[in-house]
């Protein structure tokens, strides 16, 4: 078991945070954005970036090559749908995608919208971590309602 501090300050004891989120044991702040048979989308509001989406598999797997054919199809269809929603309701022009197989959770993809302020941290992959840390560090000074509104708009359009 690991102790995890949630964005609202609560702590939970879980074996795997992704399992806890996708099973509904832990409710992400802002709620579930959308779900399919095999995947689950939410935002980690610890990183207050409007339109950031995390897509986690429902099965406890780590590698892309562990996805079944059905999951592969579901995955690409789902992330494409989310990407379209980000563009349509939030006007997001570019997204950075990141996932690592040596996670302490399980298979989850970060879909990180690219905003102008992020370019001060560089371009491409080397800027991803500094951008996320900057957002997390300055969380309290940022407009949280904008982030929650982003979640709500995505949730609405993805569940029409
Ligand atoms: Zn898991």
mmCIF file of C-alpha atoms in Angstrom, residues 21-159:
data_model
loop_
_atom_site.group_PDB
_atom_site.id
_atom_site.type_symbol
_atom_site.label_atom_id
_atom_site.label_comp_id
_atom_site.label_asym_id
_atom_site.label_seq_id
_atom_site.Cartn_x
_atom_site.Cartn_y
_atom_site.Cartn_z
ATOM 1 C CA UNK A 21 -9.566 6.163 -9.828
ATOM 2 C CA UNK A 22 -10.864 3.939 -12.609
ATOM 3 C CA UNK A 23 -12.813 1.744 -10.184
ATOM 4 C CA UNK A 24 -14.438 4.758 -8.526
ATOM 5 C CA UNK A 25 -12.831 4.113 -5.134
ATOM 6 C CA UNK A 26 -11.246 7.560 -5.377
ATOM 7 C CA UNK A 27 -13.291 10.342 -6.937
ATOM 8 C CA UNK A 28 -11.126 12.795 -8.904
ATOM 9 C CA UNK A 29 -11.820 16.465 -8.168
ATOM 10 C CA UNK A 30 -14.027 17.713 -10.977
ATOM 11 C CA UNK A 31 -15.344 14.192 -11.540
ATOM 12 C CA UNK A 32 -14.983 11.680 -14.330
ATOM 13 C CA UNK A 33 -14.720 13.429 -17.701
ATOM 14 C CA UNK A 34 -15.689 10.389 -19.760
ATOM 15 C CA UNK A 35 -15.417 6.614 -19.741
ATOM 16 C CA UNK A 36 -15.459 3.763 -22.187
ATOM 17 C CA UNK A 37 -15.556 0.042 -21.595
ATOM 18 C CA UNK A 38 -11.771 -0.030 -21.211
ATOM 19 C CA UNK A 39 -10.647 3.529 -20.389
ATOM 20 C CA UNK A 40 -11.332 6.358 -17.983
ATOM 21 C CA UNK A 41 -10.607 10.089 -18.389
ATOM 22 C CA UNK A 42 -10.182 12.644 -15.628
ATOM 23 C CA UNK A 43 -8.068 15.657 -14.777
ATOM 24 C CA UNK A 44 -5.460 15.741 -12.050
ATOM 25 C CA UNK A 45 -6.257 19.193 -10.659
ATOM 26 C CA UNK A 46 -2.984 19.178 -8.698
ATOM 27 C CA UNK A 47 -1.740 20.477 -12.047
ATOM 28 C CA UNK A 48 -4.139 23.361 -12.687
ATOM 29 C CA UNK A 49 -3.858 23.413 -16.458
ATOM 30 C CA UNK A 50 -7.159 24.023 -18.210
ATOM 31 C CA UNK A 51 -8.028 21.132 -20.492
ATOM 32 C CA UNK A 52 -5.366 18.705 -19.228
ATOM 33 C CA UNK A 53 -6.757 15.173 -19.421
ATOM 34 C CA UNK A 54 -5.418 11.904 -18.058
ATOM 35 C CA UNK A 55 -6.609 8.751 -19.775
ATOM 36 C CA UNK A 56 -6.113 5.575 -17.744
ATOM 37 C CA UNK A 57 -6.820 1.993 -18.698
ATOM 38 C CA UNK A 58 -9.250 0.102 -16.511
ATOM 39 C CA UNK A 59 -7.007 -2.936 -16.419
ATOM 40 C CA UNK A 60 -3.890 -2.863 -14.283
ATOM 41 C CA UNK A 61 -1.285 -3.016 -17.013
ATOM 42 C CA UNK A 62 1.842 -0.991 -17.664
ATOM 43 C CA UNK A 63 2.834 -1.364 -21.295
ATOM 44 C CA UNK A 64 1.205 -0.379 -24.562
ATOM 45 C CA UNK A 65 1.973 -3.856 -25.876
ATOM 46 C CA UNK A 66 -0.291 -5.356 -23.213
ATOM 47 C CA UNK A 67 -3.414 -3.825 -24.735
ATOM 48 C CA UNK A 68 -5.758 -6.287 -26.388
ATOM 49 C CA UNK A 69 -6.902 -5.525 -29.930
ATOM 50 C CA UNK A 70 -10.223 -4.370 -28.603
ATOM 51 C CA UNK A 71 -8.507 -2.059 -26.100
ATOM 52 C CA UNK A 72 -6.229 -0.681 -28.819
ATOM 53 C CA UNK A 73 -9.220 0.332 -30.904
ATOM 54 C CA UNK A 74 -11.068 1.738 -27.914
ATOM 55 C CA UNK A 75 -7.961 3.720 -26.885
ATOM 56 C CA UNK A 76 -7.285 5.461 -30.164
ATOM 57 C CA UNK A 77 -10.968 6.221 -30.685
ATOM 58 C CA UNK A 78 -11.315 7.597 -27.163
ATOM 59 C CA UNK A 79 -8.237 9.834 -27.200
ATOM 60 C CA UNK A 80 -9.195 11.128 -30.646
ATOM 61 C CA UNK A 81 -12.639 12.032 -29.306
ATOM 62 C CA UNK A 82 -11.093 13.806 -26.311
ATOM 63 C CA UNK A 83 -8.668 15.654 -28.579
ATOM 64 C CA UNK A 84 -11.558 16.865 -30.756
ATOM 65 C CA UNK A 85 -13.423 18.023 -27.649
ATOM 66 C CA UNK A 86 -10.348 19.946 -26.406
ATOM 67 C CA UNK A 87 -10.198 21.746 -29.734
ATOM 68 C CA UNK A 88 -13.924 22.358 -30.017
ATOM 69 C CA UNK A 89 -14.874 23.621 -26.561
ATOM 70 C CA UNK A 90 -11.550 24.918 -25.242
ATOM 71 C CA UNK A 91 -9.874 26.055 -28.467
ATOM 72 C CA UNK A 92 -6.748 24.009 -27.728
ATOM 73 C CA UNK A 93 -4.486 24.098 -30.783
ATOM 74 C CA UNK A 94 -1.698 21.779 -29.668
ATOM 75 C CA UNK A 95 -1.417 18.939 -27.183
ATOM 76 C CA UNK A 96 1.618 17.151 -25.788
ATOM 77 C CA UNK A 97 1.131 13.447 -25.068
ATOM 78 C CA UNK A 98 3.155 11.715 -22.445
ATOM 79 C CA UNK A 99 3.175 8.336 -20.833
ATOM 80 C CA UNK A 100 5.800 6.230 -19.128
ATOM 81 C CA UNK A 101 5.675 2.493 -18.637
ATOM 82 C CA UNK A 102 7.745 2.501 -15.448
ATOM 83 C CA UNK A 103 4.937 4.248 -13.583
ATOM 84 C CA UNK A 104 4.132 3.493 -9.953
ATOM 85 C CA UNK A 105 0.436 3.525 -10.982
ATOM 86 C CA UNK A 106 -0.651 1.870 -14.193
ATOM 87 C CA UNK A 107 -1.132 2.667 -17.875
ATOM 88 C CA UNK A 108 -2.174 6.293 -18.190
ATOM 89 C CA UNK A 109 -1.651 8.940 -20.837
ATOM 90 C CA UNK A 110 -1.209 12.625 -20.100
ATOM 91 C CA UNK A 111 -2.803 14.916 -22.682
ATOM 92 C CA UNK A 112 -1.237 18.275 -21.864
ATOM 93 C CA UNK A 113 -2.537 21.317 -23.751
ATOM 94 C CA UNK A 114 0.150 23.660 -24.918
ATOM 95 C CA UNK A 115 -0.260 27.292 -23.883
ATOM 96 C CA UNK A 116 1.962 30.263 -24.766
ATOM 97 C CA UNK A 117 3.403 30.644 -21.256
ATOM 98 C CA UNK A 118 4.861 27.141 -21.507
ATOM 99 C CA UNK A 119 7.391 28.118 -24.165
ATOM 100 C CA UNK A 120 9.538 29.843 -21.544
ATOM 101 C CA UNK A 121 10.350 26.289 -20.423
ATOM 102 C CA UNK A 122 11.465 25.316 -23.900
ATOM 103 C CA UNK A 123 9.939 23.251 -26.620
ATOM 104 C CA UNK A 124 9.249 19.585 -26.993
ATOM 105 C CA UNK A 125 9.818 16.873 -24.421
ATOM 106 C CA UNK A 126 12.323 18.645 -22.175
ATOM 107 C CA UNK A 127 9.737 21.258 -21.227
ATOM 108 C CA UNK A 128 7.006 18.878 -20.071
ATOM 109 C CA UNK A 129 8.179 18.234 -16.517
ATOM 110 C CA UNK A 130 9.152 21.872 -15.747
ATOM 111 C CA UNK A 131 5.770 23.023 -17.078
ATOM 112 C CA UNK A 132 3.881 20.577 -14.874
ATOM 113 C CA UNK A 133 5.955 21.433 -11.804
ATOM 114 C CA UNK A 134 5.506 25.154 -12.423
ATOM 115 C CA UNK A 135 1.750 24.690 -12.638
ATOM 116 C CA UNK A 136 1.656 22.616 -9.472
ATOM 117 C CA UNK A 137 3.869 24.995 -7.521
ATOM 118 C CA UNK A 138 1.800 28.040 -8.440
ATOM 119 C CA UNK A 139 -1.540 26.271 -8.041
ATOM 120 C CA UNK A 140 -2.828 28.551 -5.313
ATOM 121 C CA UNK A 141 -2.325 31.724 -7.305
ATOM 122 C CA UNK A 142 -4.093 30.367 -10.371
ATOM 123 C CA UNK A 143 -7.733 30.578 -11.280
ATOM 124 C CA UNK A 144 -9.096 27.250 -10.144
ATOM 125 C CA UNK A 145 -12.579 28.011 -11.479
ATOM 126 C CA UNK A 146 -11.157 28.156 -15.014
ATOM 127 C CA UNK A 147 -9.753 24.646 -14.583
ATOM 128 C CA UNK A 148 -13.012 23.272 -13.203
ATOM 129 C CA UNK A 149 -14.931 24.991 -15.995
ATOM 130 C CA UNK A 150 -12.630 23.281 -18.503
ATOM 131 C CA UNK A 151 -13.460 19.916 -16.955
ATOM 132 C CA UNK A 152 -17.180 20.681 -17.058
ATOM 133 C CA UNK A 153 -17.109 21.766 -20.724
ATOM 134 C CA UNK A 154 -15.186 18.632 -21.753
ATOM 135 C CA UNK A 155 -17.486 16.422 -19.704
ATOM 136 C CA UNK A 156 -20.571 17.929 -21.320
ATOM 137 C CA UNK A 157 -19.398 17.612 -24.901
ATOM 138 C CA UNK A 158 -18.016 14.102 -24.406
ATOM 139 C CA UNK A 159 -21.232 12.800 -22.885
#
